[in-house]
CSV table of C-alpha atoms in Angstrom, one decimal:
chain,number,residue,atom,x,y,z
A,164,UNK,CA,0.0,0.0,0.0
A,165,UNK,CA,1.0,3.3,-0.4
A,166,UNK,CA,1.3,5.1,3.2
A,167,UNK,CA,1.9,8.4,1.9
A,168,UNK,CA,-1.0,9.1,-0.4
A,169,UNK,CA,-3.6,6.9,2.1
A,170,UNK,CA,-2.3,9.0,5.2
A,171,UNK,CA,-3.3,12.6,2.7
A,172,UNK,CA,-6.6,10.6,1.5
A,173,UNK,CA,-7.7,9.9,5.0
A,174,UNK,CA,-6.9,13.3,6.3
A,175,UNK,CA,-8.4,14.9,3.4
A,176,UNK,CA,-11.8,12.9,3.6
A,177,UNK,CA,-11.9,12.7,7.4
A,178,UNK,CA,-10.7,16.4,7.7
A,179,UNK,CA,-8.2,15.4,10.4
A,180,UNK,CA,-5.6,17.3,11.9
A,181,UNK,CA,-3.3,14.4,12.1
A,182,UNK,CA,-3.2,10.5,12.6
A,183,UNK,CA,-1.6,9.4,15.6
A,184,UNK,CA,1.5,6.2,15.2
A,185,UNK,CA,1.1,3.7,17.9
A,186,UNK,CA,4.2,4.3,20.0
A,187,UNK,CA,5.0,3.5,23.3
A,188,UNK,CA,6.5,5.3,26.8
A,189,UNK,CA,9.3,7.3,26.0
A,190,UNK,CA,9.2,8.0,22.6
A,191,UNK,CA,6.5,10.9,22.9
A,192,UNK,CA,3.8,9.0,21.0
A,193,UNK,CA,2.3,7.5,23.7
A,194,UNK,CA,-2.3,7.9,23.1
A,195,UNK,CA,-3.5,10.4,25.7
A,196,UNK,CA,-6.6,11.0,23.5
A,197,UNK,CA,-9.8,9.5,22.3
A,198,UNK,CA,-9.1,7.2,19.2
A,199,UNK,CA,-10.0,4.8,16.6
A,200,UNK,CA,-7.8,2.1,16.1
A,201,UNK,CA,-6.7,0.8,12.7
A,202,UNK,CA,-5.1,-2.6,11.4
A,203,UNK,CA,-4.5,-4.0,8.2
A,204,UNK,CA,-3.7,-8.6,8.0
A,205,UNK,CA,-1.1,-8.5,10.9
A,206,UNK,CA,-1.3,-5.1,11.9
A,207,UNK,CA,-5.4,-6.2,13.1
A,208,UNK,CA,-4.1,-8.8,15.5
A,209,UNK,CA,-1.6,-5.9,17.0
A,210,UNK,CA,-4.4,-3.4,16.7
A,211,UNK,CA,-6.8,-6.0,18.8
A,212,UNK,CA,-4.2,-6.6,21.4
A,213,UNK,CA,-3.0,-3.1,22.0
A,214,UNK,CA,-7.0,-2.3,22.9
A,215,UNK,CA,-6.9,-5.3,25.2
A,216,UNK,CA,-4.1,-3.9,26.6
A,217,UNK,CA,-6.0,-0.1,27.0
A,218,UNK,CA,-9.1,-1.4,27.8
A,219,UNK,CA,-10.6,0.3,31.2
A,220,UNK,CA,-7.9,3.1,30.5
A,221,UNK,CA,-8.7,7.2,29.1
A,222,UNK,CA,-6.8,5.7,26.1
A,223,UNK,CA,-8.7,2.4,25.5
A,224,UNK,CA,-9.7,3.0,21.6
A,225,UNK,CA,-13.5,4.3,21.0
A,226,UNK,CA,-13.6,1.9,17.5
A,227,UNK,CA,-11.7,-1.0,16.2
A,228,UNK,CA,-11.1,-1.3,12.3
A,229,UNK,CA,-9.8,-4.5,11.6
A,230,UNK,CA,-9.3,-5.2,7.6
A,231,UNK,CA,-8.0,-8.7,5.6
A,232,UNK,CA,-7.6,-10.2,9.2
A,233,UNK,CA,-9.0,-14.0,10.4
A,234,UNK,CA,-10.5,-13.8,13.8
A,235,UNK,CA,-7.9,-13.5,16.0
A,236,UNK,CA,-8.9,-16.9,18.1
A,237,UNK,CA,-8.9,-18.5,13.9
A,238,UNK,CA,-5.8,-20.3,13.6
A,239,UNK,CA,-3.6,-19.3,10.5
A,240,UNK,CA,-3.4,-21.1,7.5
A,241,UNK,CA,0.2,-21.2,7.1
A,242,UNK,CA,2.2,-23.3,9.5
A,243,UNK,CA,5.2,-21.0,11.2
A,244,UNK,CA,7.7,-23.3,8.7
A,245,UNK,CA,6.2,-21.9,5.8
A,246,UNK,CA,8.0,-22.1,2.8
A,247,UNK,CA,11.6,-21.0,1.1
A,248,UNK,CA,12.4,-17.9,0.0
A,249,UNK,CA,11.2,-18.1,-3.3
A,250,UNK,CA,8.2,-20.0,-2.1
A,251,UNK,CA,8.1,-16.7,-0.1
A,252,UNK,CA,8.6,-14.0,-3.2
A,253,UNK,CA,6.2,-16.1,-5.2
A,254,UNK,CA,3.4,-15.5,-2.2
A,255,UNK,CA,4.2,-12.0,-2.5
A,256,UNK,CA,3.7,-11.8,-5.9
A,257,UNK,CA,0.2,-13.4,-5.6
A,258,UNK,CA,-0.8,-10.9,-3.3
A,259,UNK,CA,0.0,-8.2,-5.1
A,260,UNK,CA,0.9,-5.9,-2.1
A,261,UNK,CA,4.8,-5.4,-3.1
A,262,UNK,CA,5.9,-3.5,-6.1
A,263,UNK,CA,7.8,-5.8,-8.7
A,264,UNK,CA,10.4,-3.1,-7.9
A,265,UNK,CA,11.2,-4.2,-4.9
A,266,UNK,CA,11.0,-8.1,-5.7
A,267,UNK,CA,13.4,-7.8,-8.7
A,268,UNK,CA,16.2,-6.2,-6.2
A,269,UNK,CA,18.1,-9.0,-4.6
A,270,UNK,CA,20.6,-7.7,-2.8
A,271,UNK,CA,17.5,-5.6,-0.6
A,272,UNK,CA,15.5,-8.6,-0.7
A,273,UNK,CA,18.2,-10.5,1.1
A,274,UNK,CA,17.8,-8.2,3.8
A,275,UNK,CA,13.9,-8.1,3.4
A,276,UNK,CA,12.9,-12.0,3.1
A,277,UNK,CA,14.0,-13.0,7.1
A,278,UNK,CA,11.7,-9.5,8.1
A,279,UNK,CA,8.9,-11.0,5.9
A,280,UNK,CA,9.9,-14.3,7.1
A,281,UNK,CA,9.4,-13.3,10.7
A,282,UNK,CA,6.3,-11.9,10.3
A,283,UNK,CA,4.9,-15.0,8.8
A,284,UNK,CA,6.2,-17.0,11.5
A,285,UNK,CA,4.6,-14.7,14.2
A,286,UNK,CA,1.0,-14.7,12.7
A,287,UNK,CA,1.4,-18.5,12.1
A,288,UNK,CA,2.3,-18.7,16.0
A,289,UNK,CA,-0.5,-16.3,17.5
A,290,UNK,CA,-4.4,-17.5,18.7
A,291,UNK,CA,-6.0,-15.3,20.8
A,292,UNK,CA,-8.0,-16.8,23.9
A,293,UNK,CA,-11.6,-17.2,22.7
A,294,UNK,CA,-12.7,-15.3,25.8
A,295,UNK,CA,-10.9,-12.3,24.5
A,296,UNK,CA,-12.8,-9.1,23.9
A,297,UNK,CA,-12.6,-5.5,23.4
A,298,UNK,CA,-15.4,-3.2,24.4
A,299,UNK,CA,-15.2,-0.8,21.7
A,300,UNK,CA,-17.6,-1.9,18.3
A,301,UNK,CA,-15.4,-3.9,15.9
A,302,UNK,CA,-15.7,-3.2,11.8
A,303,UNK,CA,-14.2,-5.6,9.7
A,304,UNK,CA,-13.3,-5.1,5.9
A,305,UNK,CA,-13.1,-7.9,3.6
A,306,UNK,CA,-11.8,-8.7,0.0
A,307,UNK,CA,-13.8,-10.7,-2.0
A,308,UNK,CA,-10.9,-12.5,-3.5
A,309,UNK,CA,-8.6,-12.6,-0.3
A,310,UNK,CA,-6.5,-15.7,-0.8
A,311,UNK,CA,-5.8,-15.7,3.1
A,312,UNK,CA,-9.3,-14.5,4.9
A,313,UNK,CA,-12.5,-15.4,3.8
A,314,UNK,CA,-15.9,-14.4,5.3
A,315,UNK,CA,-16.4,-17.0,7.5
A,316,UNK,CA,-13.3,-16.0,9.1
A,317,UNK,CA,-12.8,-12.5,9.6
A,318,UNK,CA,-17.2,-13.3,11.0
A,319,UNK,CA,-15.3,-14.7,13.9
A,320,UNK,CA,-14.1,-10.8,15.1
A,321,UNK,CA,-17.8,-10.6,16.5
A,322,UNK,CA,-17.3,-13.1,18.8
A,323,UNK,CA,-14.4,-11.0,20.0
A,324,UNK,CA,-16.3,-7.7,20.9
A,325,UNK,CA,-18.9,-6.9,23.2
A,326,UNK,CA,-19.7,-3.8,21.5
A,327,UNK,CA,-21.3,-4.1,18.3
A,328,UNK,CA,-19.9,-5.9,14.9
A,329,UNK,CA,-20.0,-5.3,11.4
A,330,UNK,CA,-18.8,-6.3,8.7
A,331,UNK,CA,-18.3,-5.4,4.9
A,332,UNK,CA,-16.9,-6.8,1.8
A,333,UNK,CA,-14.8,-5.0,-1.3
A,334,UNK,CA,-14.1,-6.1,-4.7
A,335,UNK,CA,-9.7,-7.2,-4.4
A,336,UNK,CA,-7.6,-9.6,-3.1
A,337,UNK,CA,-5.7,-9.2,0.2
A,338,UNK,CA,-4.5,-5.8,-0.5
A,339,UNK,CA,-7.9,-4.6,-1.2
A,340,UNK,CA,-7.5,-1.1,0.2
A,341,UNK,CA,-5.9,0.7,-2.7
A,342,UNK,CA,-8.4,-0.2,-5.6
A,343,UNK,CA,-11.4,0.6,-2.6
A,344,UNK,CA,-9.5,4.0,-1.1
A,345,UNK,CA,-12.3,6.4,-1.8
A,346,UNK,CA,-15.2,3.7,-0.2
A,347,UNK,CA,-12.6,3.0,2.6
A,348,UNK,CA,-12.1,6.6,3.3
A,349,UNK,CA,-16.4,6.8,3.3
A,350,UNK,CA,-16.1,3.6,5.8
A,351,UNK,CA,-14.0,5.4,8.6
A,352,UNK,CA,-15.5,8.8,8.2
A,353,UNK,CA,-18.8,7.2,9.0
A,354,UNK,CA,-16.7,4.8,12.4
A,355,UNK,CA,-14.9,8.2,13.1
A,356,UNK,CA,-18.2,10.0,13.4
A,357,UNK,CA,-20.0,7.1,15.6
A,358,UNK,CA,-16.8,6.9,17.9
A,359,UNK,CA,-17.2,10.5,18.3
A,360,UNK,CA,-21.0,10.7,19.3
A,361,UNK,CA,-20.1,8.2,21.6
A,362,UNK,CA,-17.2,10.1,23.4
A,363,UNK,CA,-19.6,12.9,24.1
């Protein structure tokens, strides 16, 4: 995805004054205000387990926006063993979320692969308790053509919120957002808004 042209869309559309990073003590990023917390296939499970870890707190999150992410108590489809590295560059072809740019460079993709490598191995190792829940209402975004998630899966984040659930499905594979930016941008004005109402 491209970070710098979603981050101006968002703002843009949302009319924003800026996105917060997650960041932790000491770094001057910490949340000491009311947000809404966004992750994309990995970057959900984190999102989920940072509000577990704010919940009952002035900086729990007001909304969670989870998008081309299983349930988090759905157990991946990859094994943590998966695959060499050109088993590895092939997947990443196929999901269409890294520039051929990038994958054509070997000497940077020598220093990439055991980054991307890791990651697989951590999403492949993490389950979620099936009594773990967040508070805040939980969106989920889909892609209708998402080799990793399917419906029936990324279902399962309702059973992982006791606020309410919803869930909605885009034309795309698992890197959906940039073909859907300007309905994406529609679908977190509209969670921004609720989370708002509901902070007053």
């Amino acid at each position: 995805m491209k970070t710098e042209a979603w981050t101006q869309a968002v703002r843009h559309r949302l009319d924003l004054g800026r996105l917060l990073p997650l960041g932790g003590p000491g770094d001057g990023t910490w949340i000491t205000e009311q947000v809404v917390f966004f992750g994309h296939s990995m970057g959900a499970l984190v999102a989920f387990e940072t509000a577990i870890a704010l919940s009952g707190g002035d900086s729990a999150p007001r909304a969670l926006l989870v998008s081309a992410s299983r349930g988090p108590s759905v157990p991946a489809r990859r094994d943590e063993n998966f695959g060499t590295d050109a088993e590895i560059m092939a997947d990443l072809r196929e999901l269409s979320g890294t520039s051929e740019q990038l994958l054509a460079n070997e000497a940077l993709m020598q220093v990439v692969l055991p980054v991307v490598r890791a990651d697989y191995r951590a999403v492949a190792r993490y389950r979620s308790s099936p009594e773990a829940r967040v508070s805040c209402p939980v969106t989920a975004l889909t892609g209708d053509d998402d080799p990793l998630v399917d419906q029936s899966e990324a279902r399962v984040w309702e059973r992982h919120t006791t606020g309410g659930f919803r869930l909605r499905q885009f034309p795309g594979g698992h890197f959906f957002l940039d073909e859907n930016r300007d309905r994406l941008c529609e679908e977190l004005a509209l969670l921004t808004a609720s989370a708002a109402a509901l902070g007053h």
